[in-house]
Coordinates of C-alpha atoms in Angstrom, one line a residue:
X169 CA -37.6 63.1 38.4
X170 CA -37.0 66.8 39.4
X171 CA -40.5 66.9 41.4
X172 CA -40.7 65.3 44.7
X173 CA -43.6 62.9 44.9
X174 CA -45.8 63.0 47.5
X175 CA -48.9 61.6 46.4
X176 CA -49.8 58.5 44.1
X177 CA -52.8 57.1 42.1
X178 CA -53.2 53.5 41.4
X179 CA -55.2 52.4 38.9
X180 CA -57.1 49.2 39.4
X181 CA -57.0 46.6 42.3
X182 CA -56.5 43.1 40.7
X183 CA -52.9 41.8 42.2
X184 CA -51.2 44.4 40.3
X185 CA -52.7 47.1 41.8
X186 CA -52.8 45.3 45.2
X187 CA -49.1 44.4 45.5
X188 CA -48.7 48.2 44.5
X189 CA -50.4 49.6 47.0
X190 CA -48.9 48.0 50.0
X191 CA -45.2 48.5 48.4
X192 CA -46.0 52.4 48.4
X193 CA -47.5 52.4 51.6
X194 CA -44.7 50.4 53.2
X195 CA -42.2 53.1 52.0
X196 CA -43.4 55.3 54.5
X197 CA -42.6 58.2 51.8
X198 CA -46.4 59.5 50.6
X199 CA -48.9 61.8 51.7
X200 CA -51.7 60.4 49.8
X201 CA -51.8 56.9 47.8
X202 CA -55.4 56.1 45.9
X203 CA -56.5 53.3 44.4
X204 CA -59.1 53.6 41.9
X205 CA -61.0 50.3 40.5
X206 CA -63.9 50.3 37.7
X207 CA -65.5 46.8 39.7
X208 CA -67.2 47.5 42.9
X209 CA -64.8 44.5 45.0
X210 CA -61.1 44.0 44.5
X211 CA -59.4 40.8 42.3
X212 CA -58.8 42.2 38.9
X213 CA -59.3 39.3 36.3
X214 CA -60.3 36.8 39.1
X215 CA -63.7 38.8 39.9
X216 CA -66.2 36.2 38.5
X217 CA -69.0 38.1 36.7
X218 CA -71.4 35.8 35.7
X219 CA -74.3 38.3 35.4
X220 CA -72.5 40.0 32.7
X221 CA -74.0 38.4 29.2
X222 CA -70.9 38.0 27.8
X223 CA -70.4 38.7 23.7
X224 CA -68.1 40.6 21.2
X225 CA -69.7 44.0 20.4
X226 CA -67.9 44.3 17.1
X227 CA -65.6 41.8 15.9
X228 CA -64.8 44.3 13.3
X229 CA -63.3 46.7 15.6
X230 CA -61.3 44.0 17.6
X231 CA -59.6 43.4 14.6
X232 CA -58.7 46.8 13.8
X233 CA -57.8 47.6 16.9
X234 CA -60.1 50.5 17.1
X235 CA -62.0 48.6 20.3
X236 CA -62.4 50.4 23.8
X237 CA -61.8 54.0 22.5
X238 CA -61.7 57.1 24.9
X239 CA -65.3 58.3 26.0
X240 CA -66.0 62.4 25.6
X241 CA -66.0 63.9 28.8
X242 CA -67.8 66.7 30.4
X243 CA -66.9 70.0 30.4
X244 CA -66.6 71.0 33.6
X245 CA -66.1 69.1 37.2
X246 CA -67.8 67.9 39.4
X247 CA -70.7 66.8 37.6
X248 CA -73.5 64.4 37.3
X249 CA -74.6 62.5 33.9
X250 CA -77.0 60.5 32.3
X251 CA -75.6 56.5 32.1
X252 CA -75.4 55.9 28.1
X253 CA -75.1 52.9 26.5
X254 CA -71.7 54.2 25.1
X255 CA -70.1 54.9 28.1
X256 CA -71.9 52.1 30.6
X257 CA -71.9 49.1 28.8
X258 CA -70.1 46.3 30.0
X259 CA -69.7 44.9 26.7
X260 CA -68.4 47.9 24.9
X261 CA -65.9 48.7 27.6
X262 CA -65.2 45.0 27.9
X263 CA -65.6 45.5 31.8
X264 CA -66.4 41.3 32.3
X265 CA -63.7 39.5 32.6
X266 CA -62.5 36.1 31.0
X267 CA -63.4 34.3 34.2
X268 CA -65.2 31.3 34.3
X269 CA -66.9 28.6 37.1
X270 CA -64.1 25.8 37.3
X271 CA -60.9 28.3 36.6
X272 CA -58.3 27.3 38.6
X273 CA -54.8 29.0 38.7
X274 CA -51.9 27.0 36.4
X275 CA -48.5 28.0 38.4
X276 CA -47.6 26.6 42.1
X277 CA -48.6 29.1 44.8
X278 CA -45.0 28.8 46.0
X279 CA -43.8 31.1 43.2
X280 CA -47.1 32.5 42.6
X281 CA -47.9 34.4 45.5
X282 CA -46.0 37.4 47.2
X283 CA -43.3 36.6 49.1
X284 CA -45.3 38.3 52.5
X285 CA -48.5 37.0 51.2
X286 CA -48.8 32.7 50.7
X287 CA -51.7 31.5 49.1
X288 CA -53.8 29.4 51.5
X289 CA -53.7 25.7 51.0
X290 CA -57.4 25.0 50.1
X291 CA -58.0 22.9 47.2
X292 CA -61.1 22.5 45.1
X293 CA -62.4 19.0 44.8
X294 CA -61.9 19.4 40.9
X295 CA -58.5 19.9 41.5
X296 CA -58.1 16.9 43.8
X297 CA -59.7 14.7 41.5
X298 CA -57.5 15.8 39.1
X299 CA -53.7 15.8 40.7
X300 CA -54.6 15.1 44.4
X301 CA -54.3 16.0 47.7
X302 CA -50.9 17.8 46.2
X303 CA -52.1 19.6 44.1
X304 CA -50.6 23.3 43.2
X305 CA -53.4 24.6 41.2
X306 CA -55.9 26.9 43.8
X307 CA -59.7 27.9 42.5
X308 CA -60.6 31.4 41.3
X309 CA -62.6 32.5 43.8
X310 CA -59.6 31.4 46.5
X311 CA -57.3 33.7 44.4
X312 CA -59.9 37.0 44.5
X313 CA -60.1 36.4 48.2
X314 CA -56.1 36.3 48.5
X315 CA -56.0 39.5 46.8
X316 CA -58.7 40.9 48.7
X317 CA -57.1 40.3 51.9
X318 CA -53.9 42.2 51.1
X319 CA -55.9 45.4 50.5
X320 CA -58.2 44.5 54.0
X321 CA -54.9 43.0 56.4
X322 CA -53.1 46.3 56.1
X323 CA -56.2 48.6 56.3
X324 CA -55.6 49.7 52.5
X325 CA -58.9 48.8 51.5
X326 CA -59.9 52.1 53.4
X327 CA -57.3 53.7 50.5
X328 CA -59.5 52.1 47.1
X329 CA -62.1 54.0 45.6
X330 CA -64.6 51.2 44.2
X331 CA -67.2 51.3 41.2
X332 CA -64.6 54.2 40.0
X333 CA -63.2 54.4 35.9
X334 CA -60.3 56.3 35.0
X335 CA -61.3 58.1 32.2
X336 CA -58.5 60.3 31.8
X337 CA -55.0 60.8 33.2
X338 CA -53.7 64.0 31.8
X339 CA -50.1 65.2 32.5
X340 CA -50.0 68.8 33.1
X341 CA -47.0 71.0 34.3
X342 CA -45.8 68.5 37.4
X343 CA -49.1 67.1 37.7
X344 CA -51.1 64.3 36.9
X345 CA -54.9 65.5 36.2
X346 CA -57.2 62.3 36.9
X347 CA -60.7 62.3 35.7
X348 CA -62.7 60.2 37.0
X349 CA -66.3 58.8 36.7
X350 CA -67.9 56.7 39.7
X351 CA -71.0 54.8 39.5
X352 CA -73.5 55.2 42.1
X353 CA -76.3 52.4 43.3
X354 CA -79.1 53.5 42.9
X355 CA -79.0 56.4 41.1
X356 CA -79.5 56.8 37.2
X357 CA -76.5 59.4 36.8
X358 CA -72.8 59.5 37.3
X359 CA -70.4 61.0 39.2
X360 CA -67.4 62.5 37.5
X361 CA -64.9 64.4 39.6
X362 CA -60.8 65.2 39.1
X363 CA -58.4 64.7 41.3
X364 CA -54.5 65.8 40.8
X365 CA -51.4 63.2 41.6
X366 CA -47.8 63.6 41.4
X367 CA -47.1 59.9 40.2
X368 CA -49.5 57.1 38.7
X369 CA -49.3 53.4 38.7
X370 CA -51.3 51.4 36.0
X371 CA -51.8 47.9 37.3
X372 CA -55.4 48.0 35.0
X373 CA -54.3 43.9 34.0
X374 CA -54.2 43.6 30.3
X375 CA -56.9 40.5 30.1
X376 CA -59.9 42.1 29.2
X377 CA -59.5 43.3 25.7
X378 CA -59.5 40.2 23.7
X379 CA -57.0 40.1 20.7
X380 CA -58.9 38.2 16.9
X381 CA -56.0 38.2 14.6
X382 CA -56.7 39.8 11.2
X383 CA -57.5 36.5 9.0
X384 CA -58.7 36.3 5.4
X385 CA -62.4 36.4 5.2
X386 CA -63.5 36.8 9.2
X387 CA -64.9 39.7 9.3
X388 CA -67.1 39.3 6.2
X389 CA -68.2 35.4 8.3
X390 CA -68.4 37.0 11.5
X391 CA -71.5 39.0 10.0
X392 CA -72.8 36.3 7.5
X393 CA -72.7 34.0 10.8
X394 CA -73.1 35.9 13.7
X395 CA -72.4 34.5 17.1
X396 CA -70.3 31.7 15.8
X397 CA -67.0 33.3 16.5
X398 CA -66.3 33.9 20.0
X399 CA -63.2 34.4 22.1
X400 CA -61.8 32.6 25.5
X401 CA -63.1 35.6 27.6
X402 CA -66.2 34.6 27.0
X403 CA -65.9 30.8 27.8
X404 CA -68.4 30.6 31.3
X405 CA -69.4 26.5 30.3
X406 CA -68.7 23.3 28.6
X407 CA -72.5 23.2 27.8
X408 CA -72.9 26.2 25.5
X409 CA -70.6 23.6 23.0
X410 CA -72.6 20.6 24.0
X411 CA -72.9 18.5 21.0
X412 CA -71.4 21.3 18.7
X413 CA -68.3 20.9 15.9
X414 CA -65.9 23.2 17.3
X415 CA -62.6 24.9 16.0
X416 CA -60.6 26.4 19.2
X417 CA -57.2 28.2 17.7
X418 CA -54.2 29.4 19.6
X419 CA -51.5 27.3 21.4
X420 CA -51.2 28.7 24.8
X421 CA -52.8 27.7 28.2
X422 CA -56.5 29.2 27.3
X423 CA -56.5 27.0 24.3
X424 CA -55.5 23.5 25.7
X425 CA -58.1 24.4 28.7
X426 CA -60.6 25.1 26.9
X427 CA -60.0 22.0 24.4
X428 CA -60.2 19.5 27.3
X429 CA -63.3 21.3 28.5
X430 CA -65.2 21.3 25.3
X431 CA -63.9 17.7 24.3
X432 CA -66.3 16.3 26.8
X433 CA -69.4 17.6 25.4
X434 CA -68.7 19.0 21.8
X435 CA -68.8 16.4 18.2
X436 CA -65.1 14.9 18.5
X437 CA -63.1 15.3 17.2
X438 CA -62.8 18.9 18.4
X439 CA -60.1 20.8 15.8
X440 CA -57.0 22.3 17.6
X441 CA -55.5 25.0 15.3
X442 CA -52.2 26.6 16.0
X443 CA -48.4 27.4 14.7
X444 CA -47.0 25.9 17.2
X445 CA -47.5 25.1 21.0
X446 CA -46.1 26.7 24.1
X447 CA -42.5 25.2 24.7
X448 CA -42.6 24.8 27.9
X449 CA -45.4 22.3 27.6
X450 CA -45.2 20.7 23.9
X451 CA -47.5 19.2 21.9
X452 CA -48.7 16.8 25.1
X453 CA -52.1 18.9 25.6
X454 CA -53.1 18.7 22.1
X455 CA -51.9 15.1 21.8
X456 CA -55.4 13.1 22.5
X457 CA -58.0 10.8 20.4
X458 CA -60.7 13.8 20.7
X459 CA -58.4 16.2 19.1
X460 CA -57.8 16.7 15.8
X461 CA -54.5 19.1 15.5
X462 CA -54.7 21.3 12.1
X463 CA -52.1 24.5 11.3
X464 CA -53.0 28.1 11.1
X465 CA -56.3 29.2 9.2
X466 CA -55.8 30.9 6.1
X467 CA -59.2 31.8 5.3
X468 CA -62.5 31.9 6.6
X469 CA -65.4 31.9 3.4
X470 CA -68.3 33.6 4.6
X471 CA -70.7 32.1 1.3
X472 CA -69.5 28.3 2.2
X473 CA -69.0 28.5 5.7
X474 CA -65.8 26.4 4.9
X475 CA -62.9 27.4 6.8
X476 CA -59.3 26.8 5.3
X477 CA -56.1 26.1 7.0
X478 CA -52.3 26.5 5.9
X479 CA -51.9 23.0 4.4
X480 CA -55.0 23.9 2.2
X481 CA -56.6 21.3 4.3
X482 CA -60.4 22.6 5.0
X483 CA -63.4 21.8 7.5
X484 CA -67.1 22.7 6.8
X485 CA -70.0 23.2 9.2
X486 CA -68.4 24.1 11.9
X487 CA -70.5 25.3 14.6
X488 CA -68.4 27.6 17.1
X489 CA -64.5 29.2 16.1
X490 CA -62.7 29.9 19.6
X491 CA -60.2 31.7 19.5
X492 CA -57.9 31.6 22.3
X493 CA -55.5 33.7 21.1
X494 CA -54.4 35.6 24.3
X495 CA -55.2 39.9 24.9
X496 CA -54.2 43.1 23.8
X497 CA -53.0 45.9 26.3
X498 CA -55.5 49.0 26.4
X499 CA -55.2 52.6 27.8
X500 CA -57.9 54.7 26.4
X501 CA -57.2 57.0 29.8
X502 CA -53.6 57.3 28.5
X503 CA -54.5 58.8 24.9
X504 CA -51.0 60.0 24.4
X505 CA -49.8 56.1 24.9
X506 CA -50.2 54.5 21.6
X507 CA -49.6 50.8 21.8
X508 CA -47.1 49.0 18.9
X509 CA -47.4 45.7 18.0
X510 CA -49.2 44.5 20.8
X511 CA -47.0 46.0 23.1
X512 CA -45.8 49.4 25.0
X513 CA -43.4 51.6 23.6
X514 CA -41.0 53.6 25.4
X515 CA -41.3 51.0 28.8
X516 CA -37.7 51.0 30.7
X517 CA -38.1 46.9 32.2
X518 CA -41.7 47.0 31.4
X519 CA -42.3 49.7 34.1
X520 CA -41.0 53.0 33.7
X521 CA -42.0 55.1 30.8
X522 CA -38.7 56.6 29.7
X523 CA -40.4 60.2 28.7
X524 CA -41.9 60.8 32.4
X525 CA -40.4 58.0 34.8
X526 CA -43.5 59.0 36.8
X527 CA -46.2 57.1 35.0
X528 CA -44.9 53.2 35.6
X529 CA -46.7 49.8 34.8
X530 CA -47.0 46.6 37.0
X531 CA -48.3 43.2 35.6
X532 CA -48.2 44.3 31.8
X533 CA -45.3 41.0 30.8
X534 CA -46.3 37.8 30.7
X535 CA -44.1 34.3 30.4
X536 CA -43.1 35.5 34.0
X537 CA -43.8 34.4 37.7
X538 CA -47.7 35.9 37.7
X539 CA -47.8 37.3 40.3
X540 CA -44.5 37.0 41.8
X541 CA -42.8 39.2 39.3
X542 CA -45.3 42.1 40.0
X543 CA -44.2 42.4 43.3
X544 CA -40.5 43.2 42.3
X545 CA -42.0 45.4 39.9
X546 CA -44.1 47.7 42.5
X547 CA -41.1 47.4 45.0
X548 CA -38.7 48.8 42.3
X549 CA -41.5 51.6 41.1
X550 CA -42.6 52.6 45.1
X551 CA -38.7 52.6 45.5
X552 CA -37.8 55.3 42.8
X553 CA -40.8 57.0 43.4
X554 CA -39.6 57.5 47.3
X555 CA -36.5 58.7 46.1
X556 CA -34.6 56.0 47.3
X557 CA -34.5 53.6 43.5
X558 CA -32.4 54.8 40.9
X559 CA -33.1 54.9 37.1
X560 CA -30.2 55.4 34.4
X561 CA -30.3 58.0 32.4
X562 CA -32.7 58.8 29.7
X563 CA -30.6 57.5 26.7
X564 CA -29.4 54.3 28.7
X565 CA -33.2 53.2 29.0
X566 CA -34.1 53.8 25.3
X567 CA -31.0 51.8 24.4
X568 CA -32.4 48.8 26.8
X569 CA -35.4 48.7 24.5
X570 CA -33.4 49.2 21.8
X571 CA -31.8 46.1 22.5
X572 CA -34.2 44.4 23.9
X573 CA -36.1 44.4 20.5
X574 CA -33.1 43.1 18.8
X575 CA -32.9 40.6 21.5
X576 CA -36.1 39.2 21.3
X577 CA -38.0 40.8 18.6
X578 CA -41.2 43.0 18.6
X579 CA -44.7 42.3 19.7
X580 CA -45.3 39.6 22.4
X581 CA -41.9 38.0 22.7
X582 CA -40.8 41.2 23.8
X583 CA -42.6 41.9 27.1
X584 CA -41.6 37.7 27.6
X585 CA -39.8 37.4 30.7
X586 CA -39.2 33.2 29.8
X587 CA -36.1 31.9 30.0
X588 CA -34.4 35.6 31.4
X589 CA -36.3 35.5 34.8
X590 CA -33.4 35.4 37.1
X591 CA -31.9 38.8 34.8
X592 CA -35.2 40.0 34.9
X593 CA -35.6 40.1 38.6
X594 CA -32.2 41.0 39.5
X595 CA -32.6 43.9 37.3
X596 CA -35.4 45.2 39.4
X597 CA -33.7 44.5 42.8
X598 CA -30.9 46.5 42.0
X599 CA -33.1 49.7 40.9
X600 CA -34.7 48.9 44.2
X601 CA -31.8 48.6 46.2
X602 CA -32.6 47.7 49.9
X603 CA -35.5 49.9 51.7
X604 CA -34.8 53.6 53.7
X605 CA -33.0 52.5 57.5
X606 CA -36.2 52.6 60.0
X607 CA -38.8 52.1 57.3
X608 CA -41.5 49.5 56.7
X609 CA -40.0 49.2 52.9
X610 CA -40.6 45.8 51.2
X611 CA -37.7 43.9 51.0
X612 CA -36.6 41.9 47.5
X613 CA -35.0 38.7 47.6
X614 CA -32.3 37.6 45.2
X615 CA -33.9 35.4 43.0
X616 CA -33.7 31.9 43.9
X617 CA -33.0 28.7 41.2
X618 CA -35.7 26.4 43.2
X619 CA -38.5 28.8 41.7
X620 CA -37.3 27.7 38.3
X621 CA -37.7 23.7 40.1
X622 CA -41.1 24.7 41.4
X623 CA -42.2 25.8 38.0
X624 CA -40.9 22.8 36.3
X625 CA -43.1 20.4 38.9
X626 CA -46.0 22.3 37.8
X627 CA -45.2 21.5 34.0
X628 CA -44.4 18.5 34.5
X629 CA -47.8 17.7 36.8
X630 CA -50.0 19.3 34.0
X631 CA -48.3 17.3 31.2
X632 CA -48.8 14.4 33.1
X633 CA -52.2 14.7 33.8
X634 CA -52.7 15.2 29.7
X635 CA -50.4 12.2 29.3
X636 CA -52.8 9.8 31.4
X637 CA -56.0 11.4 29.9
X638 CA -54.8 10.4 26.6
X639 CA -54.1 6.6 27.5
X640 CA -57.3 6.0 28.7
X641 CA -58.3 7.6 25.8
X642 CA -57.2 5.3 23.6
X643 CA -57.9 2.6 26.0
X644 CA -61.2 3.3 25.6
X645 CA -61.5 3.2 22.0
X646 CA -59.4 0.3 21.9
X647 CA -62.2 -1.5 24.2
X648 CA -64.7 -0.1 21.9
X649 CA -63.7 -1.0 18.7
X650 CA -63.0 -5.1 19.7
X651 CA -66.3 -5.3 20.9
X652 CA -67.5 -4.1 17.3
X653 CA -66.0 -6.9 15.9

C-alpha cells in the first residue's frame, strides 16, 4: 500500500470486530481506530433480540438475492432525517439476529476463545443436564458478555460508536469516505454524518441475511401459504411448533438443533430433509424414532400444498418448512463488492481484497475455529496495516484464489477452512510475522495439533449425547408398544 495508514474504521462489534479492535490498538501504529456498530451494545450475532418480531419481509427477494439493498442517501452532510420504514425496519434490514433463549455455543472454549481472552467457566443448567459438570458448550448471553468485556478491559469501548449503520464506504483518491447514519433515543429523525479513514475492517458477521435456496414452486407457496416457510433466524421457541407437522431442511448444526428442539413438541415424526450431513458429525443427529430423514425437495405445489422430494417421495399438510440452510454474506455499504456464489471474490486468505489491500475481512469463513481463527486474521490485517505484515504481490494473490477454487471449488466450500486449519493459520502467522520490538503487538502462536484433539472431544460429546437420546428413544417405544399387546 503506497499510503501510510494512520487511522482505521471497524465496522461492527460482534467478536470480529472486537478481536479487531484490540489487535490494531495493540500495534501501537494508529492515530485514530473507530468502531462503528448498527445495535446499541456489543456481541454481534450473540445480542439476543427478543423484542424484534421476527419474519421474512419477502421470501421472494431472499431468493433472488435482491434482499438488503443499498438505502438512498442524503445529499449533503451532516443532516437530520425522518425514520422510514425503508431504511428503519428491522425486518427489511434484517438487523435481529438468529439468536434464540437456550442457544448455547457448539465448540470447546479452549479453541474458541482468544488466546488472551478464556471464556469463563459458567455453565447453564441446560447444559449440565445435558453433558455435565464438563461440559464445553457456554450460553449465549455468557458469550455477548465475553465479547463485551474485551471492548470494556482495554478501555476500547470508549473507541465504538453504538446505534451507528454504515451506509456507505466510498473509496476516494487515498481515502475511505464513511457515511454514516446514527439513531438517536428519543428523537424521531436521524443522524447521518461522514467521516474519512485510511483503512477499513469489515467484521459486520455474515449471520443475519438468511440464505432460501431457489426450489421449484416456493415462491409461488410462500404467497398461497404465507407464514408457513420460515428460516432458523427466526427460531426464538419450541412452542411456536407445538403440536405442528414440520419439515426442517439443511444438514448443518442449525438443522439438527432445531430438530431436537421441535421433536419434543411438534407431530412426530418431524421430517429431516438434506443431501447429506456434516462429516464431521454423520448421520448420528438425524438418526432418532422422532425423525423421519427424507432427500432434497424438488418441488413445493402451491395448489396441493404437497411438497415433493428427490426420490419422488411426497408429504402433505405440512404445517411449518424450516429451512436451516445456513446465511449469505451482505455489503450493501460496499456497492462496488458484488458477491459470487455465496462468496467474496477477489479475497487474498479470506481477508485482504487483492484490488485495495486496505479494505480487509475478519470472520467471513466458516468450518474454522470461530472465533479462534479471527484472531489470526485481525493480527495478520492490524499487522500489514502497521507496516510491519507483508502481502505478495498482486498477481501472486489472484493465483491463490485461483487455486484455491480449483482446490476446493466455488461457493461455500471455498471460504471452508476444514480439514486445512493448521495451513490456514500458518498462512496468516507468517504475513504477521512477530510484532514491532517495544510494542504491545499481539503475538500468534504456531498452531497447535491438541486444538484439532479438543475439537474432536466436542464431536464426539455431541454425537454422544444424540447416541443416548436415541436409545431411550427406542426404549421408550419398545415399553410402549408391549404394553399394547
Amino acid at each position: 500500500m503506497a499510503k501510510e495508514i494512520r487511522r482505521v474504521a471497524v465496522i461492527g462489534a460482534g467478536p470480529a470486530g472486537a478481536i479487531a479492535t484490540d489487535a490494531l490498538v495493540k500495534e501501537q501504529a494508529f492515530d485514530v481506530v473507530r468502531v462503528f456498530e448498527r445495535r446499541d451494545l456489543a456481541g454481534g450475532t450473540w445480542v439476543y433480540t427478543p423484542e424484534l418480531p421476527s419474519r421474512i419481509p419477502s421470501l421472494r427477494d431472499l431468493v433472488e438475492q435482491r434482499a438488503n439493498p443499498p438505502v438512498d442517501l442524503p445529499k449533503t452532510f451532516p443532516t437530520w432525517t425522518p425514520k422510514t420504514e425503508k431504511i428503519n425496519s428491522h425486518q427489511l434490514r434484517y438487523a435481529d439476529t438468529g439468536v434464540h433463549e437456550t442457544l448455547h455455543s457448539n465448540i470447546t472454549p479452549e479453541i474458541m476463545a482468544f488466546t488472551q481472552e478464556p471464556i469463563p467457566k459458567i455453565l447453564s443448567e441446560r447444559t449440565i443436564a445435558q453433558y455435565g459438570p464438563g461440559a464445553p458448550f457456554r450460553h449465549r448471553e455468557l458469550i455477548r458478555e465475553w465479547v463485551e468485556a474485551i471492548f470494556t478491559r482495554g478501555g476500547h469501548d470508549k473507541l465504538v460508536e453504538f446505534s451507528t449503520t454504515v451506509e456507505l464506504a466510498e473509496k476516494k483518491g487515498d481515502e475511505w469516505i464513511l457515511t454514516l447514519r446514527k439513531v438517536v433515543p428519543g428523537k424521531s429523525k436521524d443522524y447521518w454524518w461522514q467521516e474519512t479513514f485510511d483503512a477499513i475492517v469489515v467484521g459486520s458477521g455474515h449471520f443475519y441475511l438468511p440464505y432460501i435456496p431457489d426450489i421449484s414452486g416456493l415462491i409461488k407457496y410462500d404467497e398461497k401459504f404465507p407464514g408457513r416457510v420460515k428460516h432458523t433466524k427466526h427460531f426464538r421457541s419450541p412452542e411456536e411448533f407445538r403440536g405442528k407437522k414440520v419439515v426442517v431442511v439443511g444438514g448443518s448444526v442449525s438443522a439438527f438443533d432445531a430438530l431436537h428442539d421441535i421433536r419434543l413438541v411438534s407431530q412426530t415424526p418431524v421430517i429431516a430433509s438434506l443431501r447429506e450431513p456434516l462429516p464431521a458429525f454423520g448421520w448420528a443427529p438425524f438418526t432418532h424414532p422422532d425423525i423421519t430423514i427424507k432427500p432434497q425437495i424438488t418441488h413445493f405445489c402451491h395448489k396441493t400444498g404437497r411438497i415433493t422430494f428427490s426420490d419422488k417421495s411426497t408429504v402433505d399438510d405440512v404445517d411449518v418448512v424450516l429451512f436451516a440452510t445456513g446465511y449469505d454474506f451482505s455489503f450493501p455499504f460496499l456497492p462496488k463488492l458484488k458477491v459470487e456464489n455465496r462468496r467474496i471474490p477477489r479475497l487474498y486468505q479470506h481477508v485482504f481484497h487483492t484490488d485495495d489491500p486496505s479494505l480487509a475481512f475478519v470472520g467471513m469463513v466458516t468450518g474454522g475455529f470461530t472465533f479462534r481463527v479471527f484472531e489470526w486474521q485481525a493480527v495478520a490485517a492490524a499487522r500489514v496495516f502497521a507496516g510491519r505484515g507483508q502481502l505478495p504481490s498482486t498477481t501472486e494473490m489472484e493465483r491463490w484464489e485461483a487455486d484455491r477454487l480449483v482446490k476446493r471449488g466455488d461457493g461455500v466450500p471455498f471460504f471452508t477452512l476444514s480439514p486445512d486449519f493448521e495451513e490456514y493459520f500458518e498462512a496468516l502467522r507468517a504475513i504477521a510475522g512477530e510484532p514491532a520490538p517495544g510494542s504491545t503487538g499481539r503475538i500468534l502462536p504456531k498452531f497447535d495439533p491438541k486444538w484439532l484433539e479438543a475439537f474432536a472431544d466436542v464431536i464426539n460429546a455431541r454425537v454422544d449425547w444424540w447416541k443416548k437420546e436415541t436409545e431411550k428413544a427406542e426404549k421408550q417405544q419398545k415399553t410402549l408398544y408391549k404394553s399394547k399387546l
